[in-house]
Coordinates of C-alpha atoms in Angstrom, one line a residue:
X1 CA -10.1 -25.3 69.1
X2 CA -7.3 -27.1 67.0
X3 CA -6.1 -26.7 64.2
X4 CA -5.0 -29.5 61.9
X5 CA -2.7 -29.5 58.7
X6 CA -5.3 -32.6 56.7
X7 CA -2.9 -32.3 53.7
X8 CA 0.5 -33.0 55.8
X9 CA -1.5 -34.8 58.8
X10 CA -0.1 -32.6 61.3
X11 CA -1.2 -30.8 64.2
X12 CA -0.8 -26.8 63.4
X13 CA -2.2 -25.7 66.8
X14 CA -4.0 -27.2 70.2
X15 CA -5.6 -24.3 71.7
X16 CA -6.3 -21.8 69.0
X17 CA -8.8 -19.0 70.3
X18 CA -10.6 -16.6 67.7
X19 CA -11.0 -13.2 67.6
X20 CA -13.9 -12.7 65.6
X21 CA -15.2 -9.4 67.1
X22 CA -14.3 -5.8 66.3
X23 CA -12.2 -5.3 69.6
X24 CA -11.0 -9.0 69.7
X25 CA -9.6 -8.5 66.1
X26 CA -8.0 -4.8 66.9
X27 CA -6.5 -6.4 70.4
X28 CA -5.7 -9.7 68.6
X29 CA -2.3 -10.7 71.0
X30 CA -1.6 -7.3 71.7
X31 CA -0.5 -7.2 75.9
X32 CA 0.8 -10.7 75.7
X33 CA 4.4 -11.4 76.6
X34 CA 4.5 -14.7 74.4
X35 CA 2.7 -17.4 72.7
X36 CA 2.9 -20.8 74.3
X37 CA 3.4 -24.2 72.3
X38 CA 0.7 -24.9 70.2
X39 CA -1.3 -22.2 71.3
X40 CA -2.8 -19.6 68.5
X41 CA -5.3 -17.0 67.4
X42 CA -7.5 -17.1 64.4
X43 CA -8.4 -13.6 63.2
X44 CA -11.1 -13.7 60.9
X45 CA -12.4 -11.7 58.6
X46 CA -8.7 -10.6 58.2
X47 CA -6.8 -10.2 54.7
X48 CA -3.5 -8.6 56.9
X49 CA -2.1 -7.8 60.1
X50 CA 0.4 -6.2 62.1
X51 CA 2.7 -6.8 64.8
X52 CA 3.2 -2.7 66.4
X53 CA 3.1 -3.4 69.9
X54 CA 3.7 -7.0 70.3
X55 CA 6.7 -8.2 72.1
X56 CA 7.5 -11.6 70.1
X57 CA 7.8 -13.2 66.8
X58 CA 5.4 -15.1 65.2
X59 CA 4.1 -17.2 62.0
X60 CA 1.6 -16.4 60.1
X61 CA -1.0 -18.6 57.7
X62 CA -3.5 -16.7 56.0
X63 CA -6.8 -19.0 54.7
X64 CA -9.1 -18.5 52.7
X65 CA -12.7 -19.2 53.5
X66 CA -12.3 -22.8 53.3
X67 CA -9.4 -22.4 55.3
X68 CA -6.9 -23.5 52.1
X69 CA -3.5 -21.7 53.1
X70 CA -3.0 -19.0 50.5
X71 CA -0.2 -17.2 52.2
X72 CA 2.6 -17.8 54.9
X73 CA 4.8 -15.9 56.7
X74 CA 7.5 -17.2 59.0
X75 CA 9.5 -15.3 61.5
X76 CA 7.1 -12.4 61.9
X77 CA 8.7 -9.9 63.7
X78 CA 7.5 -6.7 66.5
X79 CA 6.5 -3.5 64.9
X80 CA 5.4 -5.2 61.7
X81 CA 2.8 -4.9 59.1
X82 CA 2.0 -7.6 56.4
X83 CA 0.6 -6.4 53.1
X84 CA -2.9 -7.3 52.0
X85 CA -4.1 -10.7 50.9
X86 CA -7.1 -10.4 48.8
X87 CA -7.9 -14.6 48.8
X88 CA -7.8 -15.0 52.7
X89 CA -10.4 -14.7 54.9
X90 CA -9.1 -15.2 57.7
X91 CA -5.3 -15.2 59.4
X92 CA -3.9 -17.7 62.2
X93 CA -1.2 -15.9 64.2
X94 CA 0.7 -18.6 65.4
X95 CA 4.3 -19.5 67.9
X96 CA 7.4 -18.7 66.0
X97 CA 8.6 -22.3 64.1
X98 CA 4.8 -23.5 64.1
X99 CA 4.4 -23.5 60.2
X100 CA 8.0 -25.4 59.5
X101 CA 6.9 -27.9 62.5
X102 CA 4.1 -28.5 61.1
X103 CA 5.3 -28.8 57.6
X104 CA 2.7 -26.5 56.4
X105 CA 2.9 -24.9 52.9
X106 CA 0.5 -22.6 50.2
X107 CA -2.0 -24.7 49.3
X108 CA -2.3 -27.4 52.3
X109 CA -5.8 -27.6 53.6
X110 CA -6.2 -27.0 57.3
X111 CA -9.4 -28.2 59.5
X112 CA -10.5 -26.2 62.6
X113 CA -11.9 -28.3 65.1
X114 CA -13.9 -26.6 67.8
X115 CA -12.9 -27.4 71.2
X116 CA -14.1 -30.6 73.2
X117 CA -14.5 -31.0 76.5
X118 CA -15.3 -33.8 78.7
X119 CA -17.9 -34.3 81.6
X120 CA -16.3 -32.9 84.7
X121 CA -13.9 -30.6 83.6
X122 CA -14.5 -27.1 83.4
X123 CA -15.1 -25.0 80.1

C-alpha cells in the first residue's frame, strides 16, 4: 500500500503493511532490525504505541478515521511509550525523517492506496 500526503502532494510511504489483527498489532515491528526507505506499518484501531523492544527510531502520525493527521511524533525512540490520542484511529509507524521529508503536519490529509500489482509479477 502507499501512503500519500494529498494536502503537501507528497509521498509519506511506498510499501506500508497493516497490522490490523490482534497479534499483528501487539508484534507491530517488534524483531525488526530497521525500517527501510519508504517502508511503514499502519496500526489500526490504535490511539498509542510503544517502542519496548525495538531496536530503532521512528516517526509517528496518528489519523484519525479519515486518516486526517491529528498527532505527530518525530524521532521516536527504543523503549518508548506515547501517551493516548483519543481522535486517532489508527497510527502509521514510519522510518526516522519520514514526516519532515514528507513535509507532513497536524491537520494534512493523507490517502492510503492499496497496493497494485501488474500481470506477471508476483503478489
Amino acid at each position: 500500500m502507499r501512503a500519500l500526503n494529498v494536502t503537501r502532494g507528497t509521498v509519506v510511504g511506498e510499501q506500508i503493511c497493516v497490522a490490523d489483527g490482534l497479534l499483528s498489532r501487539m508484534i507491530g515491528l517488534l524483531g525488526k532490525s530497521s525500517l527501510a526507505p519508504g517502508a511503514g506499518l499502519l496500526i489500526r484501531p490504535s490511539q498509542g504505541v510503544h517502542t519496548i523492544g525495538m531496536m530503532f527510531t521512528i516517526d509517528l502520525l496518528f489519523l484519525d478515521r479519515n486518516f486526517r493527521v491529528t498527532e505527530l511524533r518525530q524521532s521516536l525512540r527504543p523503549f518508548r511509550m506515547t501517551g493516548l490520542n483519543w481522535r486517532a484511529q489508527s497510527v502509521l509507524e514510519l522510518p526516522v525523517n519520514s514526516i519532515e521529508l514528507s513535509r507532513t503536519a497536524i491537520g494534512d490529509q493523507l490517502v492510503i492506496e492499496p497496493a497494485v500489482f501488474l500481470p506477471g509479477n508476483a503478489a
